[in-house]
Amino acid sequence: MLDSHSEDDIEPESDEELFRNPVCYEPAGRNLDLARGDLGIPEVPGLLATLLSMRGRVPVDRRGLICPDCRDLRGRRVAMYLVQRDGVWLASHYRKPGEKPISHESDEHLARKERVAKDSEDHGYRADVESATPDGRARLDVRIKGDNGIVLGYEPQLSLQSARTMRLREGFRRRADIRSVWDFADPDHDGLGTVPYVRTPNLPASVIRVQKNPIEVRDGNYVIEEVRCSPSGAIARCPEKPYDPENPLSDAYCDRQHLILMPEHQSSAAYDTSKSALTLTRFIVEAAGGARVPFRRNGMYGWLPSDQWDRYLSANGPEEQSSSEDRSAVRLGDRRALCTEDRPATEVRNEPKKRYESRIVVLKTREVTPQSVLPAIDASGQPIPPCHICGKPASLRNAEDKPEHYSCRQRQGAPS
């Protein structure tokens, strides 16, 4: 049994970890929504007050808060407790005094860190694994000391994280003068484009650890393209002309050439068979040496050669400044983040995600009616009203009664 402690005597996890931790209330078997006053369990009135009243009186492992990811993915019961940050309640893992921090890393995640650290050192750059930023707000998976004072933070991100959480984590690093390289394996990850990133294949740890095996960079590296501003071109409208909502097509094109940012795999460079593919090793070395730099434009992030970025800025104006959204981006009700540092993409492939279209400029696309807005119809062709619980299209299974989803009926205590 754990000793009873005041929360003042317990060292919580870093802010970055706290913002991505889910927490389960074991007696109810449900995850809490810490952004709500009733914690998402209205049938237990005063639950927050009850949990807070246990502080200093009830041992942490008897308060009923556990980590659902450690339970589901690792078969471990890890107690959690509540921590307040700027008026917001978050959940931290508990460990006995003297215990090592809980490992949130899979073998694939460890392999990526080891591989990048070794490759960096082989090219003359010092690399430290698991290095904290000076303010203690973030922990870098790999800290690489580059040329001319550049500090590169390599962050393999295989777990499911919301875009807002990714922006907050990136904000911790940017305020510490870290150039982050977020490495995603999932092509549908919400973090794509919201932080300086690359995308690499989802490979097993045994393949990653062999240094002679190249790891291809498939996305996140950009180039500049010169395109003509015309109705038959790739640009939807001239970026130098103000938009007039009363006459949207008026003077939409100037028939001149513009420099635009384009993902390399979608550019004309992708058809150059004489050019070798960009590997993660070469990318890291170039970024540490300053030959490749992160950029932010129109709210999107990526990397590109420094000489091309200078040319783009000369033609299109100064670099976009970051805003205060880094500090206030995360709202707990919007989080889909996990406490695990990573999670194989195969485990979350069937979960709903917002697909990211990797482009900086607005390109012409044909209009397609989303499937989600097509009305559901029964066997006679009559429309089925939406579910009265969640508002989404109802299934035919329950159309004869009040239209509602099977999962919604279970949530409301209805018979299945």
Tab-separated table of C-alpha atoms in Angstrom:
chain	number	residue	atom	x	y	z
A	1	MET	CA	0.000	0.000	0.000
A	2	LEU	CA	1.229	3.467	-0.839
A	3	ASP	CA	1.715	5.981	1.928
A	4	SER	CA	-0.672	8.884	2.218
A	5	HIS	CA	0.879	12.047	0.833
A	6	SER	CA	-0.093	15.656	0.395
A	7	GLU	CA	0.046	16.674	-3.245
A	8	ASP	CA	2.681	19.215	-2.220
A	9	ASP	CA	4.999	16.291	-1.426
A	10	ILE	CA	4.459	14.586	-4.810
A	11	GLU	CA	6.396	15.612	-7.877
A	12	PRO	CA	4.019	15.735	-10.877
A	13	GLU	CA	5.010	15.136	-14.470
A	14	SER	CA	6.078	17.967	-16.751
A	15	ASP	CA	3.449	20.327	-18.135
A	16	GLU	CA	3.836	18.743	-21.544
A	17	GLU	CA	3.042	15.282	-20.184
A	18	LEU	CA	0.160	16.544	-18.067
A	19	PHE	CA	-1.613	18.053	-21.064
A	20	ARG	CA	-1.664	14.744	-22.900
A	21	ASN	CA	-2.684	12.427	-20.046
A	22	PRO	CA	-6.171	10.862	-20.035
A	23	VAL	CA	-7.498	9.594	-16.705
A	24	CYS	CA	-10.081	6.925	-15.873
A	25	TYR	CA	-12.375	6.936	-12.829
A	26	GLU	CA	-12.170	3.260	-11.933
A	27	PRO	CA	-15.449	2.904	-9.955
A	28	ALA	CA	-17.443	4.108	-12.996
A	29	GLY	CA	-15.153	2.547	-15.587
A	30	ARG	CA	-15.130	5.758	-17.612
A	31	ASN	CA	-12.586	8.376	-18.613
A	32	LEU	CA	-13.032	11.784	-17.025
A	33	ASP	CA	-13.480	15.024	-18.935
A	34	LEU	CA	-11.505	17.375	-16.703
A	35	ALA	CA	-12.722	20.412	-18.646
A	36	ARG	CA	-16.257	19.939	-17.290
A	37	GLY	CA	-17.445	20.788	-13.825
A	38	ASP	CA	-19.102	17.378	-13.450
A	39	LEU	CA	-15.978	15.677	-14.955
A	40	GLY	CA	-18.205	14.082	-17.601
A	41	ILE	CA	-19.986	11.862	-15.041
A	42	PRO	CA	-23.095	13.841	-14.041
A	43	GLU	CA	-24.632	10.834	-12.281
A	44	VAL	CA	-21.984	11.212	-9.555
A	45	PRO	CA	-22.702	14.703	-8.139
A	46	GLY	CA	-19.781	16.522	-6.587
A	47	LEU	CA	-17.191	14.067	-7.912
A	48	LEU	CA	-14.459	16.708	-8.238
A	49	ALA	CA	-15.001	17.883	-4.646
A	50	THR	CA	-14.931	14.280	-3.467
A	51	LEU	CA	-11.622	13.599	-5.217
A	52	LEU	CA	-10.060	16.796	-3.905
A	53	SER	CA	-11.198	16.026	-0.360
A	54	MET	CA	-9.084	12.845	-0.481
A	55	ARG	CA	-5.856	14.805	-0.821
A	56	GLY	CA	-3.634	14.263	2.201
A	57	ARG	CA	-6.059	11.703	3.704
A	58	VAL	CA	-6.451	8.836	1.232
A	59	PRO	CA	-3.484	7.046	-0.401
A	60	VAL	CA	-3.180	7.901	-4.090
A	61	ASP	CA	-3.741	4.324	-5.240
A	62	ARG	CA	-7.102	4.194	-3.397
A	63	ARG	CA	-8.688	7.303	-4.918
A	64	GLY	CA	-10.026	5.497	-7.976
A	65	LEU	CA	-8.034	7.373	-10.639
A	66	ILE	CA	-5.910	5.233	-12.969
A	67	CYS	CA	-4.232	5.581	-16.364
A	68	PRO	CA	-6.419	3.928	-19.038
A	69	ASP	CA	-3.534	3.599	-21.484
A	70	CYS	CA	-1.210	1.836	-19.062
A	71	ARG	CA	-4.130	-0.484	-18.294
A	72	ASP	CA	-5.166	-1.170	-21.893
A	73	LEU	CA	-1.817	-1.142	-23.704
A	74	ARG	CA	0.505	-2.498	-21.017
A	75	GLY	CA	-1.721	-4.380	-18.603
A	76	ARG	CA	-0.584	-2.245	-15.668
A	77	ARG	CA	-2.635	-0.482	-13.006
A	78	VAL	CA	-0.973	2.904	-12.553
A	79	ALA	CA	-2.572	5.330	-10.101
A	80	MET	CA	-3.080	8.977	-11.024
A	81	TYR	CA	-3.859	12.167	-9.111
A	82	LEU	CA	-5.111	15.650	-9.998
A	83	VAL	CA	-2.874	18.667	-10.561
A	84	GLN	CA	-3.981	22.235	-11.279
A	85	ARG	CA	-2.285	24.410	-13.907
A	86	ASP	CA	-3.544	27.953	-14.494
A	87	GLY	CA	-6.975	27.052	-13.166
A	88	VAL	CA	-7.211	23.868	-15.262
A	89	TRP	CA	-7.269	20.394	-13.713
A	90	LEU	CA	-4.923	17.785	-15.233
A	91	ALA	CA	-3.949	14.244	-14.258
A	92	SER	CA	-0.451	13.034	-13.409
A	93	HIS	CA	0.882	9.488	-13.047
A	94	TYR	CA	1.925	8.585	-9.507
A	95	ARG	CA	5.123	6.770	-8.610
A	96	LYS	CA	6.634	6.011	-5.250
A	97	PRO	CA	9.552	8.176	-4.088
A	98	GLY	CA	12.736	6.836	-5.674
A	99	GLU	CA	10.942	4.989	-8.491
A	100	LYS	CA	11.997	5.621	-12.070
A	101	PRO	CA	9.558	7.525	-14.291
A	102	ILE	CA	7.048	5.360	-16.113
A	103	SER	CA	8.225	4.497	-19.605
A	104	HIS	CA	5.771	5.586	-22.290
A	105	GLU	CA	7.829	4.380	-25.237
A	106	SER	CA	7.461	1.468	-27.607
A	107	ASP	CA	10.375	-0.323	-29.232
A	108	GLU	CA	9.751	1.537	-32.517
A	109	HIS	CA	9.938	4.871	-30.703
A	110	LEU	CA	13.178	3.904	-28.940
A	111	ALA	CA	14.666	2.681	-32.222
A	112	ARG	CA	14.018	6.009	-33.953
A	113	LYS	CA	15.680	7.940	-31.127
A	114	GLU	CA	18.704	5.638	-31.106
A	115	ARG	CA	19.054	5.758	-34.890
A	116	VAL	CA	18.936	9.577	-35.136
A	117	ALA	CA	21.329	9.991	-32.194
A	118	LYS	CA	23.865	7.601	-33.763
A	119	ASP	CA	23.562	9.139	-37.231
A	120	SER	CA	24.035	12.638	-35.795
A	121	GLU	CA	27.155	11.672	-33.868
A	122	ASP	CA	28.569	9.884	-36.925
A	123	HIS	CA	28.345	13.221	-38.757
A	124	GLY	CA	30.061	15.162	-35.988
A	125	TYR	CA	27.079	16.510	-34.030
A	126	ARG	CA	26.609	15.856	-30.331
A	127	ALA	CA	23.295	14.144	-29.556
A	128	ASP	CA	21.743	13.622	-26.117
A	129	VAL	CA	18.754	11.334	-25.601
A	130	GLU	CA	16.008	12.446	-23.172
A	131	SER	CA	17.241	15.983	-22.546
A	132	ALA	CA	15.014	18.562	-20.806
A	133	THR	CA	14.720	22.183	-21.921
A	134	PRO	CA	16.190	24.778	-19.503
A	135	ASP	CA	12.742	25.758	-18.200
A	136	GLY	CA	11.796	22.116	-17.573
A	137	ARG	CA	8.574	22.458	-19.570
A	138	ALA	CA	9.541	19.989	-22.301
A	139	ARG	CA	11.664	16.877	-22.617
A	140	LEU	CA	13.436	16.424	-25.954
A	141	ASP	CA	13.633	12.867	-27.241
A	142	VAL	CA	16.942	13.698	-28.935
A	143	ARG	CA	18.778	16.983	-28.443
A	144	ILE	CA	21.255	17.691	-31.260
A	145	LYS	CA	23.801	20.496	-30.964
A	146	GLY	CA	24.260	21.862	-34.464
A	147	ASP	CA	26.336	24.584	-36.093
A	148	ASN	CA	26.172	28.295	-35.209
A	149	GLY	CA	24.214	27.743	-32.007
A	150	ILE	CA	21.434	25.677	-33.589
A	151	VAL	CA	19.753	23.267	-31.158
A	152	LEU	CA	17.670	20.634	-32.889
A	153	GLY	CA	15.028	18.591	-31.090
A	154	TYR	CA	14.105	15.329	-32.819
A	155	GLU	CA	10.651	14.123	-31.723
A	156	PRO	CA	9.336	10.832	-33.161
A	157	GLN	CA	5.568	11.038	-32.712
A	158	LEU	CA	3.804	7.740	-33.332
A	159	SER	CA	0.903	8.310	-30.936
A	160	LEU	CA	-2.463	9.898	-31.549
A	161	GLN	CA	-2.343	13.589	-30.581
A	162	SER	CA	-4.707	16.455	-31.338
A	163	ALA	CA	-3.526	19.440	-33.368
A	164	ARG	CA	-4.020	21.750	-30.383
A	165	THR	CA	-1.916	19.539	-28.131
A	166	MET	CA	0.821	19.410	-30.745
A	167	ARG	CA	0.838	23.211	-31.004
A	168	LEU	CA	1.179	23.560	-27.251
A	169	ARG	CA	4.050	21.053	-27.099
A	170	GLU	CA	5.774	22.852	-29.966
A	171	GLY	CA	5.288	26.145	-28.113
A	172	PHE	CA	7.275	24.789	-25.145
A	173	ARG	CA	10.169	24.054	-27.493
A	174	ARG	CA	10.038	27.260	-29.511
A	175	ARG	CA	10.142	29.387	-26.360
A	176	ALA	CA	13.287	27.460	-25.397
A	177	ASP	CA	14.870	28.289	-28.819
A	178	ILE	CA	14.619	24.688	-30.023
A	179	ARG	CA	14.160	23.863	-33.698
A	180	SER	CA	11.820	20.886	-33.548
A	181	VAL	CA	11.666	18.044	-36.047
A	182	TRP	CA	8.423	16.149	-35.406
A	183	ASP	CA	8.588	12.785	-37.153
A	184	PHE	CA	5.167	11.279	-37.975
A	185	ALA	CA	4.574	7.822	-39.437
A	186	ASP	CA	0.801	8.160	-39.825
A	187	PRO	CA	-0.206	10.053	-43.013
A	188	ASP	CA	-3.481	11.081	-41.335
A	189	HIS	CA	-1.982	12.415	-38.092
A	190	ASP	CA	-3.590	15.650	-36.878
A	191	GLY	CA	-0.140	17.127	-36.193
A	192	LEU	CA	0.854	17.223	-39.866
A	193	GLY	CA	1.364	20.843	-40.858
A	194	THR	CA	0.564	22.215	-37.387
A	195	VAL	CA	4.218	21.870	-36.265
A	196	PRO	CA	7.572	21.694	-38.138
A	197	TYR	CA	7.437	18.085	-39.278
A	198	VAL	CA	8.557	15.282	-41.529
A	199	ARG	CA	6.722	12.072	-42.355
A	200	THR	CA	8.556	8.767	-42.650
A	201	PRO	CA	7.400	5.158	-43.225
A	202	ASN	CA	6.003	3.085	-40.371
A	203	LEU	CA	8.884	0.605	-40.020
A	204	PRO	CA	9.610	-2.080	-37.420
A	205	ALA	CA	12.302	-1.383	-34.840
A	206	SER	CA	14.583	-4.079	-36.248
A	207	VAL	CA	14.718	-2.283	-39.620
A	208	ILE	CA	15.178	1.187	-38.144
A	209	ARG	CA	18.153	0.169	-35.991
A	210	VAL	CA	20.202	-0.972	-39.019
A	211	GLN	CA	21.976	2.236	-40.024
A	212	LYS	CA	22.575	1.148	-43.603
A	213	ASN	CA	18.803	0.985	-44.154
A	214	PRO	CA	17.655	4.366	-45.540
A	215	ILE	CA	14.550	5.926	-43.989
A	216	GLU	CA	12.802	7.999	-46.647
A	217	VAL	CA	11.293	11.404	-45.846
A	218	ARG	CA	7.933	11.319	-47.607
A	219	ASP	CA	6.423	14.623	-46.542
A	220	GLY	CA	7.211	17.803	-44.621
A	221	ASN	CA	10.088	18.845	-46.879
A	222	TYR	CA	9.071	21.675	-49.213
A	223	VAL	CA	10.499	23.428	-52.248
A	224	ILE	CA	9.537	26.643	-54.016
A	225	GLU	CA	7.857	26.454	-57.393
A	226	GLU	CA	7.323	29.222	-59.945
A	227	VAL	CA	3.824	29.003	-61.407
A	228	ARG	CA	1.772	31.216	-63.702
A	229	CYS	CA	-1.203	33.030	-62.188
A	230	SER	CA	-3.889	32.185	-64.766
A	231	PRO	CA	-7.250	30.376	-64.925
A	232	SER	CA	-5.498	27.308	-66.327
A	233	GLY	CA	-2.790	27.319	-63.648
A	234	ALA	CA	-2.552	25.662	-60.250
A	235	ILE	CA	-3.385	28.720	-58.120
A	236	ALA	CA	-7.066	29.293	-57.286
A	237	ARG	CA	-6.666	33.084	-57.286
A	238	CYS	CA	-3.873	35.641	-57.304
A	239	PRO	CA	-2.254	35.868	-53.854
A	240	GLU	CA	-1.478	39.568	-54.407
A	241	LYS	CA	-5.056	40.657	-55.135
A	242	PRO	CA	-7.540	41.332	-52.316
A	243	TYR	CA	-10.577	39.079	-52.189
A	244	ASP	CA	-13.900	40.746	-52.970
A	245	PRO	CA	-16.813	38.644	-51.601
A	246	GLU	CA	-19.281	40.617	-53.739
A	247	ASN	CA	-17.394	39.733	-56.901
A	248	PRO	CA	-15.102	36.799	-56.083
A	249	LEU	CA	-13.918	36.205	-59.666
A	250	SER	CA	-13.080	39.829	-60.395
A	251	ASP	CA	-9.381	40.221	-61.221
A	252	ALA	CA	-8.666	36.778	-59.771
A	253	TYR	CA	-5.546	36.340	-61.888
A	254	CYS	CA	-2.677	38.596	-62.918
A	255	ASP	CA	-1.091	36.324	-65.571
A	256	ARG	CA	2.336	36.741	-63.933
A	257	GLN	CA	4.641	34.207	-62.302
A	258	HIS	CA	4.474	33.622	-58.519
A	259	LEU	CA	6.727	31.709	-56.162
A	260	ILE	CA	4.741	29.291	-54.022
A	261	LEU	CA	5.661	26.706	-51.407
A	262	MET	CA	5.002	23.153	-52.525
A	263	PRO	CA	5.618	19.752	-50.875
A	264	GLU	CA	8.548	18.230	-52.722
A	265	HIS	CA	6.682	15.004	-53.476
A	266	GLN	CA	3.999	17.055	-55.295
A	267	SER	CA	6.422	19.314	-57.144
A	268	SER	CA	8.220	18.986	-60.470
A	269	ALA	CA	11.276	17.785	-58.525
A	270	ALA	CA	9.429	14.540	-57.814
A	271	TYR	CA	9.788	13.595	-61.488
A	272	ASP	CA	13.562	14.055	-61.496
A	273	THR	CA	14.741	10.439	-61.493
A	274	SER	CA	18.400	11.489	-61.336
A	275	LYS	CA	17.894	12.953	-57.865
A	276	SER	CA	18.094	10.590	-54.910
A	277	ALA	CA	15.289	10.560	-52.372
A	278	LEU	CA	15.740	12.604	-49.203
A	279	THR	CA	16.531	10.373	-46.236
A	280	LEU	CA	15.934	11.102	-42.561
A	281	THR	CA	19.686	10.983	-41.890
A	282	ARG	CA	20.483	13.577	-44.576
A	283	PHE	CA	17.564	15.716	-43.426
A	284	ILE	CA	18.782	15.770	-39.789
A	285	VAL	CA	22.361	16.561	-40.830
A	286	GLU	CA	21.230	19.412	-43.087
A	287	ALA	CA	18.924	20.800	-40.393
A	288	ALA	CA	21.693	20.672	-37.773
A	289	GLY	CA	24.039	22.435	-40.175
A	290	GLY	CA	21.545	25.162	-41.065
A	291	ALA	CA	21.166	24.122	-44.694
A	292	ARG	CA	17.498	23.256	-44.081
A	293	VAL	CA	15.244	25.483	-41.974
A	294	PRO	CA	11.707	25.340	-40.530
A	295	PHE	CA	9.122	27.796	-41.836
A	296	ARG	CA	5.643	28.985	-40.981
A	297	ARG	CA	3.349	30.383	-43.667
A	298	ASN	CA	-0.425	30.830	-43.717
A	299	GLY	CA	-0.628	28.951	-40.430
A	300	MET	CA	1.236	25.933	-41.840
A	301	TYR	CA	4.633	24.522	-40.913
A	302	GLY	CA	7.283	22.593	-42.801
A	303	TRP	CA	10.973	22.520	-43.717
A	304	LEU	CA	12.849	23.556	-46.849
A	305	PRO	CA	16.396	24.464	-47.985
A	306	SER	CA	17.512	27.744	-46.407
A	307	ASP	CA	18.501	29.336	-49.735
A	308	GLN	CA	15.036	28.648	-51.153
A	309	TRP	CA	13.379	30.124	-48.037
A	310	ASP	CA	15.453	33.298	-48.430
A	311	ARG	CA	14.370	33.538	-52.065
A	312	TYR	CA	10.720	33.008	-51.118
A	313	LEU	CA	10.850	35.731	-48.438
A	314	SER	CA	12.408	38.161	-50.892
A	315	ALA	CA	9.478	37.647	-53.244
A	316	ASN	CA	6.610	37.317	-50.759
A	317	GLY	CA	7.449	39.342	-47.665
A	318	PRO	CA	8.673	38.625	-44.124
A	319	GLU	CA	8.258	35.443	-42.152
A	320	GLU	CA	4.982	34.941	-40.327
A	321	GLN	CA	5.230	35.583	-36.583
A	322	SER	CA	3.897	33.089	-34.058
A	323	SER	CA	0.908	34.232	-32.041
A	324	SER	CA	-0.372	33.703	-28.520
A	325	GLU	CA	-2.159	30.547	-29.617
A	326	ASP	CA	0.838	28.502	-28.432
A	327	ARG	CA	0.020	29.302	-24.818
A	328	SER	CA	-3.724	28.868	-25.012
A	329	ALA	CA	-4.088	26.263	-27.756
A	330	VAL	CA	-5.034	23.270	-25.635
A	331	ARG	CA	-8.528	22.831	-24.299
A	332	LEU	CA	-8.992	19.583	-22.476
A	333	GLY	CA	-12.354	18.854	-24.060
A	334	ASP	CA	-10.657	18.822	-27.468
A	335	ARG	CA	-7.827	16.446	-26.509
A	336	ARG	CA	-7.451	13.045	-28.150
A	337	ALA	CA	-3.911	12.743	-26.810
A	338	LEU	CA	-2.633	9.669	-25.029
A	339	CYS	CA	-0.307	9.321	-22.071
A	340	THR	CA	1.840	6.943	-24.093
A	341	GLU	CA	4.741	8.611	-25.890
A	342	ASP	CA	3.797	6.655	-28.955
A	343	ARG	CA	1.351	4.136	-30.263
A	344	PRO	CA	1.688	2.106	-33.491
A	345	ALA	CA	-0.331	3.609	-36.287
A	346	THR	CA	-1.874	0.180	-36.971
A	347	GLU	CA	-3.666	0.359	-33.619
A	348	VAL	CA	-5.411	3.623	-34.486
A	349	ARG	CA	-5.819	3.190	-38.241
A	350	ASN	CA	-9.582	2.625	-37.970
A	351	GLU	CA	-10.184	5.505	-35.590
A	352	PRO	CA	-11.744	8.661	-37.106
A	353	LYS	CA	-9.210	11.321	-38.010
A	354	LYS	CA	-9.292	14.627	-39.815
A	355	ARG	CA	-7.424	14.112	-43.055
A	356	TYR	CA	-4.706	16.666	-43.760
A	357	GLU	CA	-4.160	18.010	-47.261
A	358	SER	CA	-0.483	18.848	-47.562
A	359	ARG	CA	-0.444	22.159	-49.417
A	360	ILE	CA	0.465	25.721	-48.526
A	361	VAL	CA	-1.374	27.535	-51.318
A	362	VAL	CA	-5.023	27.087	-52.216
A	363	LEU	CA	-5.172	24.896	-55.307
A	364	LYS	CA	-8.110	24.268	-57.563
A	365	THR	CA	-10.213	21.240	-56.647
A	366	ARG	CA	-13.526	19.936	-57.881
A	367	GLU	CA	-16.457	20.163	-55.513
A	368	VAL	CA	-17.578	16.857	-54.014
A	369	THR	CA	-20.607	16.424	-51.777
A	370	PRO	CA	-19.355	14.896	-48.514
A	371	GLN	CA	-20.859	11.484	-47.837
A	372	SER	CA	-21.673	12.585	-44.299
A	373	VAL	CA	-24.279	15.109	-45.499
A	374	LEU	CA	-26.227	12.671	-47.691
A	375	PRO	CA	-29.560	11.868	-45.985
A	376	ALA	CA	-30.137	8.327	-44.701
A	377	ILE	CA	-33.195	6.648	-46.234
A	378	ASP	CA	-35.183	3.575	-45.315
A	379	ALA	CA	-36.288	0.713	-47.586
A	380	SER	CA	-39.215	2.765	-48.914
A	381	GLY	CA	-36.969	5.675	-49.828
A	382	GLN	CA	-38.139	7.944	-47.028
A	383	PRO	CA	-35.515	10.001	-45.149
A	384	ILE	CA	-34.607	8.826	-41.650
A	385	PRO	CA	-34.434	11.589	-39.015
A	386	PRO	CA	-31.073	12.020	-37.259
A	387	CYS	CA	-30.342	10.405	-33.903
A	388	HIS	CA	-32.155	12.397	-31.197
A	389	ILE	CA	-29.258	11.813	-28.802
A	390	CYS	CA	-26.138	12.712	-30.789
A	391	GLY	CA	-27.663	14.393	-33.865
A	392	LYS	CA	-25.784	12.158	-36.317
A	393	PRO	CA	-27.470	10.111	-39.101
A	394	ALA	CA	-29.367	7.209	-37.554
A	395	SER	CA	-28.893	3.577	-38.520
A	396	LEU	CA	-31.617	1.528	-40.237
A	397	ARG	CA	-31.475	-0.873	-37.308
A	398	ASN	CA	-33.420	1.532	-35.077
A	399	ALA	CA	-35.444	3.371	-37.733
A	400	GLU	CA	-38.725	1.759	-36.733
A	401	ASP	CA	-38.495	3.323	-33.270
A	402	LYS	CA	-36.985	6.681	-32.289
A	403	PRO	CA	-33.950	6.828	-34.573
A	404	GLU	CA	-30.827	6.516	-32.459
A	405	HIS	CA	-27.439	4.822	-32.604
A	406	TYR	CA	-26.802	1.542	-30.853
A	407	SER	CA	-23.900	3.091	-28.911
A	408	CYS	CA	-26.106	6.038	-27.914
A	409	ARG	CA	-28.765	3.651	-26.615
A	410	GLN	CA	-26.155	1.914	-24.495
A	411	ARG	CA	-24.929	5.265	-23.126
A	412	GLN	CA	-28.460	6.191	-22.161
A	413	GLY	CA	-29.061	2.842	-20.455
A	414	ALA	CA	-31.522	1.626	-23.107
A	415	PRO	CA	-31.794	-2.104	-23.853
A	416	SER	CA	-29.585	-3.214	-26.728
